[in-house]
Amino acid sequence: MDTNKSNVAENDPQFEAAFQKKIDAEIKIEPRDWMPAGYRKTLIRQMSQHAHSEIVGMLPEGNWLTRAPSLKRKAILMAKIQDEGGHGLYLYSATETLGISRDEMYDQLHTGKAKYSSIFNYPTLNWADMGAIGWLVDGAAITNQIALCRCSYGPYARAMVKICKEESFHQRQGYEIMMNMAQGTKEQREMAQDAINRWWWPSLMMFGPHDADSTRTTQSMTWKIKRTSNDELRQKFVDATVPQAHYLGLDVPDDKLAWNEEKKSYDWGEIDWDEFRNVVAGNGLCNRERLQTRRDAHDGGKWVRDAALAYAEKQKKRTAAKKAA
Ligand code: 3HC
């Protein structure tokens, strides 16, 4: 059966069975292939929210561009923030292959219909936060995104390969900031410890609710959109990051953290799920400010979009006139 027909109803049981066989055989699904409506909807939701997270994620760090401690640090932070913008555009483009427009996605973000990662609703109070964000937030993102490189949807998986390469630079530059401060003056060491105290638990929230509370995981794993569960990825991140904190001479703010020799991984405490739900529901410290900044930037950039469209229209007319001549 040729399941590359995209003109068949998206809930045809015959096609669903053939589709799942492709997924199980690790055959990538491409934009023109037939896919169940739910698969398309899940990808549009997750990929557009991923793109929103990249774009909104530029704001907390952008706050420190003009206050970077040196020209070198300013240049590195500038490069990182520009990368995040590129990741967002990359992911918006990959999501458009599923039949949603850029404007629709922006509207879903600006009206609060769409989510973005909770982590970006926390304030950045000082330069150590730039280190903690690169080290912990980008570190958590890499843990999650490496799994997404094996996602069943071709454009998403391929976007992840490029994005992960850049994320590893983001994580390293953050860890270097933390190392400089942890080996610096007493005040700098205290700032580094304060930053991990504030960013550790919100970084663990990035992996989503516990598997048992996840509304999406089972179906997403059947469709191989999600290759590893939220809790497994979170545990992987904890096991990799705790030794890095110890190397810096910093304490992880979790008094239940302990190495479990039998499991060969860390036991640790419990996330404050009320805080998680509160931030995801829009009541975090910076939710309103972040969304308003995005809306203002979108409105402020309208003249650029109009000019680009007018120029494209003019070019189209010029080409058509040349062809007609
Ligand atoms: N913040 C906001 N919403 C969250 C969340 C978080 N940390 N964790 C989960 N959610 C939402 C989910 O979106 C879902 O809501 P929805 O159905 O309305 O979309 C609900 O909570 C239930 O969560 P599930 O785990 O059941 O949902 P998913 O299967 O979608 O898993 C996810 C959540 C693990 C975040 C998954 O969507 C995913 O892997 N997304 C792609 C990666 C991503 O978006 N990362 C965000 C950070 S990007 C980043 O950090 C950029 C870097 O450069 C710094």
Tab-separated table of C-alpha atoms and ligand atoms in Angstrom:
chain	number	residue	atom	x	y	z
A	1	MET	CA	0.000	0.000	0.000
A	2	ASP	CA	1.408	3.360	-0.925
A	3	THR	CA	1.105	5.368	2.287
A	4	ASN	CA	2.757	8.330	0.683
A	5	LYS	CA	-0.652	9.431	-0.545
A	6	SER	CA	-1.432	12.566	1.385
A	7	ASN	CA	-4.951	12.803	-0.077
A	8	VAL	CA	-6.430	9.996	2.052
A	9	ALA	CA	-8.549	10.905	5.114
A	10	GLU	CA	-6.275	11.284	8.099
A	11	ASN	CA	-8.145	8.708	10.177
A	12	ASP	CA	-8.258	5.831	7.731
A	13	PRO	CA	-7.638	2.683	9.853
A	14	GLN	CA	-5.986	0.832	6.988
A	15	PHE	CA	-3.488	3.646	6.540
A	16	GLU	CA	-2.979	3.940	10.304
A	17	ALA	CA	-1.783	0.326	10.465
A	18	ALA	CA	0.610	0.829	7.549
A	19	PHE	CA	1.797	4.108	9.081
A	20	GLN	CA	2.610	2.443	12.426
A	21	LYS	CA	4.549	-0.261	10.561
A	22	LYS	CA	6.734	2.466	9.034
A	23	ILE	CA	7.280	3.991	12.471
A	24	ASP	CA	8.158	0.607	13.981
A	25	ALA	CA	10.594	-0.001	11.112
A	26	GLU	CA	12.352	3.309	11.926
A	27	ILE	CA	11.360	4.793	8.537
A	28	LYS	CA	11.281	8.571	8.827
A	29	ILE	CA	7.958	10.265	8.102
A	30	GLU	CA	8.333	13.134	5.645
A	31	PRO	CA	6.044	16.150	5.073
A	32	ARG	CA	4.333	14.708	1.980
A	33	ASP	CA	3.698	11.294	3.573
A	34	TRP	CA	0.295	10.270	4.850
A	35	MET	CA	0.058	10.651	8.616
A	36	PRO	CA	-2.758	10.307	11.176
A	37	ALA	CA	-4.354	13.628	12.169
A	38	GLY	CA	-3.257	13.061	15.780
A	39	TYR	CA	0.389	12.584	14.783
A	40	ARG	CA	0.329	15.860	12.844
A	41	LYS	CA	-1.431	17.681	15.699
A	42	THR	CA	1.002	16.375	18.324
A	43	LEU	CA	4.005	17.421	16.247
A	44	ILE	CA	2.598	20.891	15.541
A	45	ARG	CA	1.966	21.332	19.267
A	46	GLN	CA	5.367	20.109	20.445
A	47	MET	CA	7.499	21.614	17.671
A	48	SER	CA	5.846	25.041	17.765
A	49	GLN	CA	6.166	25.153	21.566
A	50	HIS	CA	9.792	24.151	21.182
A	51	ALA	CA	10.288	27.039	18.741
A	52	HIS	CA	8.481	29.447	21.103
A	53	SER	CA	10.807	28.301	23.903
A	54	GLU	CA	13.878	29.114	21.813
A	55	ILE	CA	12.625	32.614	20.983
A	56	VAL	CA	11.355	33.478	24.466
A	57	GLY	CA	14.544	31.899	25.844
A	58	MET	CA	16.533	34.756	24.260
A	59	LEU	CA	14.957	37.273	26.642
A	60	PRO	CA	16.407	36.282	30.052
A	61	GLU	CA	19.952	36.307	28.629
A	62	GLY	CA	19.372	39.388	26.459
A	63	ASN	CA	18.873	41.192	29.747
A	64	TRP	CA	22.630	40.821	30.476
A	65	LEU	CA	24.140	41.644	27.087
A	66	THR	CA	24.843	45.255	27.980
A	67	ARG	CA	26.168	44.250	31.410
A	68	ALA	CA	28.583	41.482	30.427
A	69	PRO	CA	31.822	41.737	32.463
A	70	SER	CA	34.087	41.834	29.390
A	71	LEU	CA	33.980	42.279	25.613
A	72	LYS	CA	34.855	38.578	25.219
A	73	ARG	CA	31.935	37.504	27.436
A	74	LYS	CA	29.633	39.915	25.617
A	75	ALA	CA	30.632	38.432	22.245
A	76	ILE	CA	30.112	34.846	23.482
A	77	LEU	CA	26.702	35.673	24.973
A	78	MET	CA	25.711	37.531	21.775
A	79	ALA	CA	26.638	34.475	19.693
A	80	LYS	CA	24.633	32.193	21.982
A	81	ILE	CA	21.534	34.374	21.881
A	82	GLN	CA	21.756	34.638	18.095
A	83	ASP	CA	21.991	30.823	17.943
A	84	GLU	CA	18.779	30.543	19.976
A	85	GLY	CA	17.010	32.861	17.542
A	86	GLY	CA	18.232	30.664	14.698
A	87	HIS	CA	16.985	27.533	16.484
A	88	GLY	CA	13.570	29.146	16.802
A	89	LEU	CA	13.388	30.041	13.099
A	90	TYR	CA	14.651	26.554	12.197
A	91	LEU	CA	11.940	24.941	14.292
A	92	TYR	CA	9.188	27.270	13.033
A	93	SER	CA	10.188	26.313	9.466
A	94	ALA	CA	10.160	22.608	10.329
A	95	THR	CA	6.698	23.036	11.904
A	96	GLU	CA	5.369	24.861	8.825
A	97	THR	CA	5.962	21.622	6.847
A	98	LEU	CA	2.978	20.219	8.806
A	99	GLY	CA	0.583	22.808	7.405
A	100	ILE	CA	0.484	25.560	10.013
A	101	SER	CA	1.560	29.106	9.132
A	102	ARG	CA	4.157	31.187	10.989
A	103	ASP	CA	1.497	33.804	11.761
A	104	GLU	CA	-0.800	31.176	13.312
A	105	MET	CA	2.032	29.985	15.546
A	106	TYR	CA	2.941	33.524	16.590
A	107	ASP	CA	-0.726	34.198	17.342
A	108	GLN	CA	-0.925	31.080	19.532
A	109	LEU	CA	2.100	32.292	21.498
A	110	HIS	CA	1.021	35.921	21.790
A	111	THR	CA	-2.529	35.043	22.890
A	112	GLY	CA	-1.231	32.567	25.505
A	113	LYS	CA	-2.830	29.600	23.706
A	114	ALA	CA	0.570	27.953	23.191
A	115	LYS	CA	3.094	27.117	25.883
A	116	TYR	CA	6.813	27.652	26.033
A	117	SER	CA	9.236	26.138	28.517
A	118	SER	CA	8.559	27.159	32.127
A	119	ILE	CA	12.259	27.755	32.708
A	120	PHE	CA	12.174	31.080	30.875
A	121	ASN	CA	9.753	32.569	33.373
A	122	TYR	CA	12.433	32.948	36.045
A	123	PRO	CA	14.363	36.225	36.428
A	124	THR	CA	18.102	36.560	35.726
A	125	LEU	CA	19.434	38.450	38.741
A	126	ASN	CA	23.175	38.610	38.044
A	127	TRP	CA	25.975	37.406	35.776
A	128	ALA	CA	26.233	34.009	37.500
A	129	ASP	CA	22.762	33.319	36.090
A	130	MET	CA	24.264	33.428	32.588
A	131	GLY	CA	26.534	30.611	33.699
A	132	ALA	CA	23.769	28.630	35.364
A	133	ILE	CA	21.481	28.988	32.330
A	134	GLY	CA	24.156	27.822	29.872
A	135	TRP	CA	25.292	24.976	32.126
A	136	LEU	CA	21.927	23.753	33.508
A	137	VAL	CA	19.208	24.958	31.109
A	138	ASP	CA	21.115	24.259	27.905
A	139	GLY	CA	22.459	21.092	29.512
A	140	ALA	CA	18.887	19.924	30.178
A	141	ALA	CA	17.862	20.978	26.667
A	142	ILE	CA	20.695	18.919	25.158
A	143	THR	CA	19.674	15.849	27.188
A	144	ASN	CA	16.148	16.197	25.830
A	145	GLN	CA	17.149	17.146	22.285
A	146	ILE	CA	19.660	14.336	21.727
A	147	ALA	CA	16.728	11.944	22.102
A	148	LEU	CA	14.731	14.062	19.632
A	149	CYS	CA	17.450	13.526	16.990
A	150	ARG	CA	15.830	10.069	16.632
A	151	CYS	CA	12.283	11.441	16.364
A	152	SER	CA	10.177	9.728	13.686
A	153	TYR	CA	9.371	13.008	11.907
A	154	GLY	CA	12.229	13.731	9.466
A	155	PRO	CA	12.326	17.553	9.518
A	156	TYR	CA	12.272	17.641	13.350
A	157	ALA	CA	14.962	14.983	13.756
A	158	ARG	CA	17.232	16.698	11.234
A	159	ALA	CA	16.706	20.114	12.851
A	160	MET	CA	17.746	18.589	16.172
A	161	VAL	CA	21.076	17.333	14.816
A	162	LYS	CA	22.144	20.871	13.867
A	163	ILE	CA	20.696	22.428	17.029
A	164	CYS	CA	22.417	19.945	19.345
A	165	LYS	CA	25.819	20.834	17.904
A	166	GLU	CA	25.284	24.484	18.835
A	167	GLU	CA	23.753	23.648	22.225
A	168	SER	CA	26.969	21.905	23.297
A	169	PHE	CA	28.827	25.233	22.807
A	170	HIS	CA	26.070	26.922	24.881
A	171	GLN	CA	26.480	24.432	27.704
A	172	ARG	CA	30.289	24.712	27.699
A	173	GLN	CA	30.367	28.507	27.771
A	174	GLY	CA	27.927	28.453	30.694
A	175	TYR	CA	30.001	25.906	32.581
A	176	GLU	CA	33.123	28.020	31.975
A	177	ILE	CA	31.399	31.056	33.535
A	178	MET	CA	30.474	28.920	36.567
A	179	MET	CA	34.042	27.587	36.796
A	180	ASN	CA	35.531	31.105	36.687
A	181	MET	CA	33.191	32.241	39.445
A	182	ALA	CA	33.509	29.108	41.556
A	183	GLN	CA	37.304	29.562	41.476
A	184	GLY	CA	37.026	33.330	41.944
A	185	THR	CA	36.570	35.605	44.938
A	186	LYS	CA	34.396	34.721	47.920
A	187	GLU	CA	31.612	36.938	46.529
A	188	GLN	CA	31.830	35.223	43.124
A	189	ARG	CA	31.688	31.782	44.738
A	190	GLU	CA	28.613	32.870	46.691
A	191	MET	CA	26.999	34.178	43.493
A	192	ALA	CA	27.665	30.850	41.732
A	193	GLN	CA	26.159	28.905	44.663
A	194	ASP	CA	23.148	31.239	44.760
A	195	ALA	CA	22.625	30.724	41.008
A	196	ILE	CA	22.579	26.900	41.231
A	197	ASN	CA	20.226	27.223	44.235
A	198	ARG	CA	17.775	29.187	42.099
A	199	TRP	CA	18.138	27.339	38.753
A	200	TRP	CA	18.539	23.680	39.781
A	201	TRP	CA	14.913	22.727	40.412
A	202	PRO	CA	13.377	24.805	37.575
A	203	SER	CA	15.865	23.062	35.218
A	204	LEU	CA	14.524	19.659	36.342
A	205	MET	CA	11.002	20.893	35.572
A	206	MET	CA	12.028	21.349	31.912
A	207	PHE	CA	11.655	17.593	31.404
A	208	GLY	CA	7.925	17.795	32.086
A	209	PRO	CA	5.696	16.036	34.623
A	210	HIS	CA	6.393	12.561	35.992
A	211	ASP	CA	5.679	9.868	33.401
A	212	ALA	CA	2.674	8.740	35.430
A	213	ASP	CA	1.221	12.272	35.182
A	214	SER	CA	2.193	12.872	31.560
A	215	THR	CA	-0.823	13.220	29.280
A	216	ARG	CA	1.244	12.846	26.128
A	217	THR	CA	4.032	10.373	26.718
A	218	THR	CA	2.373	7.030	25.877
A	219	GLN	CA	1.095	8.074	22.456
A	220	SER	CA	4.224	10.124	21.692
A	221	MET	CA	6.394	7.102	22.406
A	222	THR	CA	4.211	4.819	20.246
A	223	TRP	CA	4.710	7.272	17.413
A	224	LYS	CA	8.437	7.560	18.322
A	225	ILE	CA	8.153	11.330	18.636
A	226	LYS	CA	9.366	10.899	22.209
A	227	ARG	CA	12.084	8.237	22.381
A	228	THR	CA	12.818	8.396	26.107
A	229	SER	CA	10.390	9.239	28.880
A	230	ASN	CA	10.450	12.471	30.905
A	231	ASP	CA	11.668	10.756	34.084
A	232	GLU	CA	14.391	8.768	32.302
A	233	LEU	CA	15.781	11.933	30.649
A	234	ARG	CA	15.572	13.844	33.931
A	235	GLN	CA	17.500	11.099	35.744
A	236	LYS	CA	20.125	11.090	32.984
A	237	PHE	CA	20.543	14.857	33.427
A	238	VAL	CA	20.880	14.560	37.237
A	239	ASP	CA	23.439	11.761	36.955
A	240	ALA	CA	25.534	13.782	34.490
A	241	THR	CA	25.254	17.173	36.196
A	242	VAL	CA	25.751	16.425	39.893
A	243	PRO	CA	29.429	15.403	39.388
A	244	GLN	CA	29.944	18.657	37.445
A	245	ALA	CA	28.565	20.648	40.398
A	246	HIS	CA	30.848	18.765	42.782
A	247	TYR	CA	33.835	19.475	40.497
A	248	LEU	CA	33.003	23.184	40.835
A	249	GLY	CA	32.848	22.814	44.606
A	250	LEU	CA	29.159	23.800	44.577
A	251	ASP	CA	26.361	22.148	46.556
A	252	VAL	CA	23.268	20.876	44.763
A	253	PRO	CA	20.238	22.327	46.642
A	254	ASP	CA	18.652	18.942	47.426
A	255	ASP	CA	19.224	17.421	50.876
A	256	LYS	CA	17.884	14.077	49.664
A	257	LEU	CA	20.518	13.778	46.922
A	258	ALA	CA	22.608	10.626	47.457
A	259	TRP	CA	24.508	8.199	45.230
A	260	ASN	CA	22.747	4.842	44.986
A	261	GLU	CA	25.503	2.287	44.391
A	262	GLU	CA	23.025	-0.433	43.557
A	263	LYS	CA	21.201	1.615	40.901
A	264	LYS	CA	24.473	3.302	39.841
A	265	SER	CA	22.649	6.632	39.797
A	266	TYR	CA	21.530	9.350	42.173
A	267	ASP	CA	18.501	9.232	44.420
A	268	TRP	CA	17.127	12.715	44.872
A	269	GLY	CA	14.221	14.691	46.332
A	270	GLU	CA	10.941	15.784	44.777
A	271	ILE	CA	10.135	18.668	42.442
A	272	ASP	CA	7.657	21.260	43.760
A	273	TRP	CA	4.896	20.343	41.303
A	274	ASP	CA	2.641	23.128	42.580
A	275	GLU	CA	5.321	25.613	41.513
A	276	PHE	CA	5.619	23.819	38.150
A	277	ARG	CA	1.853	23.932	37.524
A	278	ASN	CA	1.696	27.540	38.665
A	279	VAL	CA	4.440	28.653	36.270
A	280	VAL	CA	3.029	26.597	33.355
A	281	ALA	CA	-0.384	28.155	34.062
A	282	GLY	CA	1.134	31.611	33.505
A	283	ASN	CA	1.649	32.707	37.117
A	284	GLY	CA	5.434	32.550	37.233
A	285	LEU	CA	7.625	35.514	38.179
A	286	CYS	CA	8.183	36.667	34.583
A	287	ASN	CA	5.391	35.128	32.453
A	288	ARG	CA	3.544	38.397	31.822
A	289	GLU	CA	6.736	40.368	31.140
A	290	ARG	CA	8.073	37.732	28.727
A	291	LEU	CA	4.841	37.552	26.714
A	292	GLN	CA	4.447	41.336	26.594
A	293	THR	CA	8.039	41.713	25.368
A	294	ARG	CA	7.319	39.177	22.610
A	295	ARG	CA	4.087	40.944	21.615
A	296	ASP	CA	5.829	44.340	21.564
A	297	ALA	CA	8.712	42.950	19.468
A	298	HIS	CA	6.232	41.421	17.013
A	299	ASP	CA	4.243	44.663	16.712
A	300	GLY	CA	7.437	46.727	16.511
A	301	GLY	CA	8.728	44.516	13.693
A	302	LYS	CA	5.560	44.803	11.557
A	303	TRP	CA	7.134	47.469	9.301
A	304	VAL	CA	10.059	45.122	8.525
A	305	ARG	CA	7.689	42.295	7.555
A	306	ASP	CA	5.566	44.674	5.431
A	307	ALA	CA	8.659	46.061	3.673
A	308	ALA	CA	10.010	42.551	2.966
A	309	LEU	CA	6.620	41.434	1.585
A	310	ALA	CA	6.300	44.599	-0.545
A	311	TYR	CA	9.790	44.036	-1.945
A	312	ALA	CA	9.027	40.353	-2.679
A	313	GLU	CA	5.780	41.367	-4.427
A	314	LYS	CA	7.647	43.939	-6.532
A	315	GLN	CA	10.300	41.339	-7.464
A	316	LYS	CA	7.570	38.876	-8.440
A	317	LYS	CA	5.940	41.501	-10.721
A	318	ARG	CA	9.328	42.404	-12.215
A	319	THR	CA	10.101	38.740	-13.011
A	320	ALA	CA	6.634	38.218	-14.499
A	321	ALA	CA	7.029	41.352	-16.671
A	322	LYS	CA	10.424	40.130	-17.895
A	323	LYS	CA	8.927	36.712	-18.790
A	324	ALA	CA	6.025	38.392	-20.643
A	325	ALA	CA	8.409	40.646	-22.619
B	1	3HC	N1	7.151	24.077	30.559
B	1	3HC	C1	5.945	24.305	29.982
B	1	3HC	N2	5.073	23.315	29.649
B	1	3HC	C2	5.461	22.058	29.918
B	1	3HC	C3	6.696	21.739	30.492
B	1	3HC	C4	7.555	22.822	30.822
B	1	3HC	N3	8.740	22.618	31.398
B	1	3HC	N4	6.784	20.393	30.617
B	1	3HC	C5	5.637	19.898	30.136
B	1	3HC	N5	4.843	20.890	29.721
B	1	3HC	C6	3.482	20.769	29.199
B	1	3HC	C7	3.441	20.006	27.882
B	1	3HC	O1	3.635	20.885	26.784
B	1	3HC	C8	2.039	19.448	27.943
B	1	3HC	O2	1.120	20.501	27.685
B	1	3HC	P1	0.366	20.600	26.256
B	1	3HC	O3	-0.245	19.255	26.050
B	1	3HC	O4	-0.608	21.702	26.417
B	1	3HC	O5	1.457	20.895	25.247
B	1	3HC	C9	1.841	19.121	29.424
B	1	3HC	O6	2.755	19.963	30.129
B	1	3HC	C10	2.048	17.655	29.759
B	1	3HC	O7	3.422	17.372	29.560
B	1	3HC	P2	3.846	16.046	28.781
B	1	3HC	O8	5.184	15.635	29.276
B	1	3HC	O9	2.737	15.052	28.847
B	1	3HC	O10	3.952	16.622	27.284
B	1	3HC	P3	5.051	16.305	26.188
B	1	3HC	O11	4.997	14.866	25.798
B	1	3HC	O12	4.877	17.333	25.158
B	1	3HC	O13	6.456	16.475	26.943
B	1	3HC	C11	8.271	18.030	26.753
B	1	3HC	C12	6.880	17.764	27.355
B	1	3HC	C13	9.265	17.023	27.370
B	1	3HC	C14	8.688	19.451	27.075
B	1	3HC	C15	8.164	17.791	25.241
B	1	3HC	O14	7.136	18.631	24.746
B	1	3HC	C16	9.434	18.080	24.486
B	1	3HC	O15	10.357	17.280	24.490
B	1	3HC	N6	9.486	19.245	23.798
B	1	3HC	C17	10.632	19.551	22.943
B	1	3HC	C18	11.752	20.153	23.747
B	1	3HC	C19	11.368	21.506	24.302
B	1	3HC	O16	10.379	22.085	23.980
B	1	3HC	N7	12.206	21.998	25.191
B	1	3HC	C20	11.913	23.281	25.816
B	1	3HC	C21	13.163	23.953	26.120
B	1	3HC	S1	13.947	24.535	24.654
B	1	3HC	C22	15.309	25.197	25.285
B	1	3HC	O17	15.595	25.007	26.413
B	1	3HC	C23	16.152	25.999	24.378
B	1	3HC	C24	17.585	25.933	24.771
B	1	3HC	O18	18.333	26.461	23.706
B	1	3HC	C25	17.878	26.718	25.982
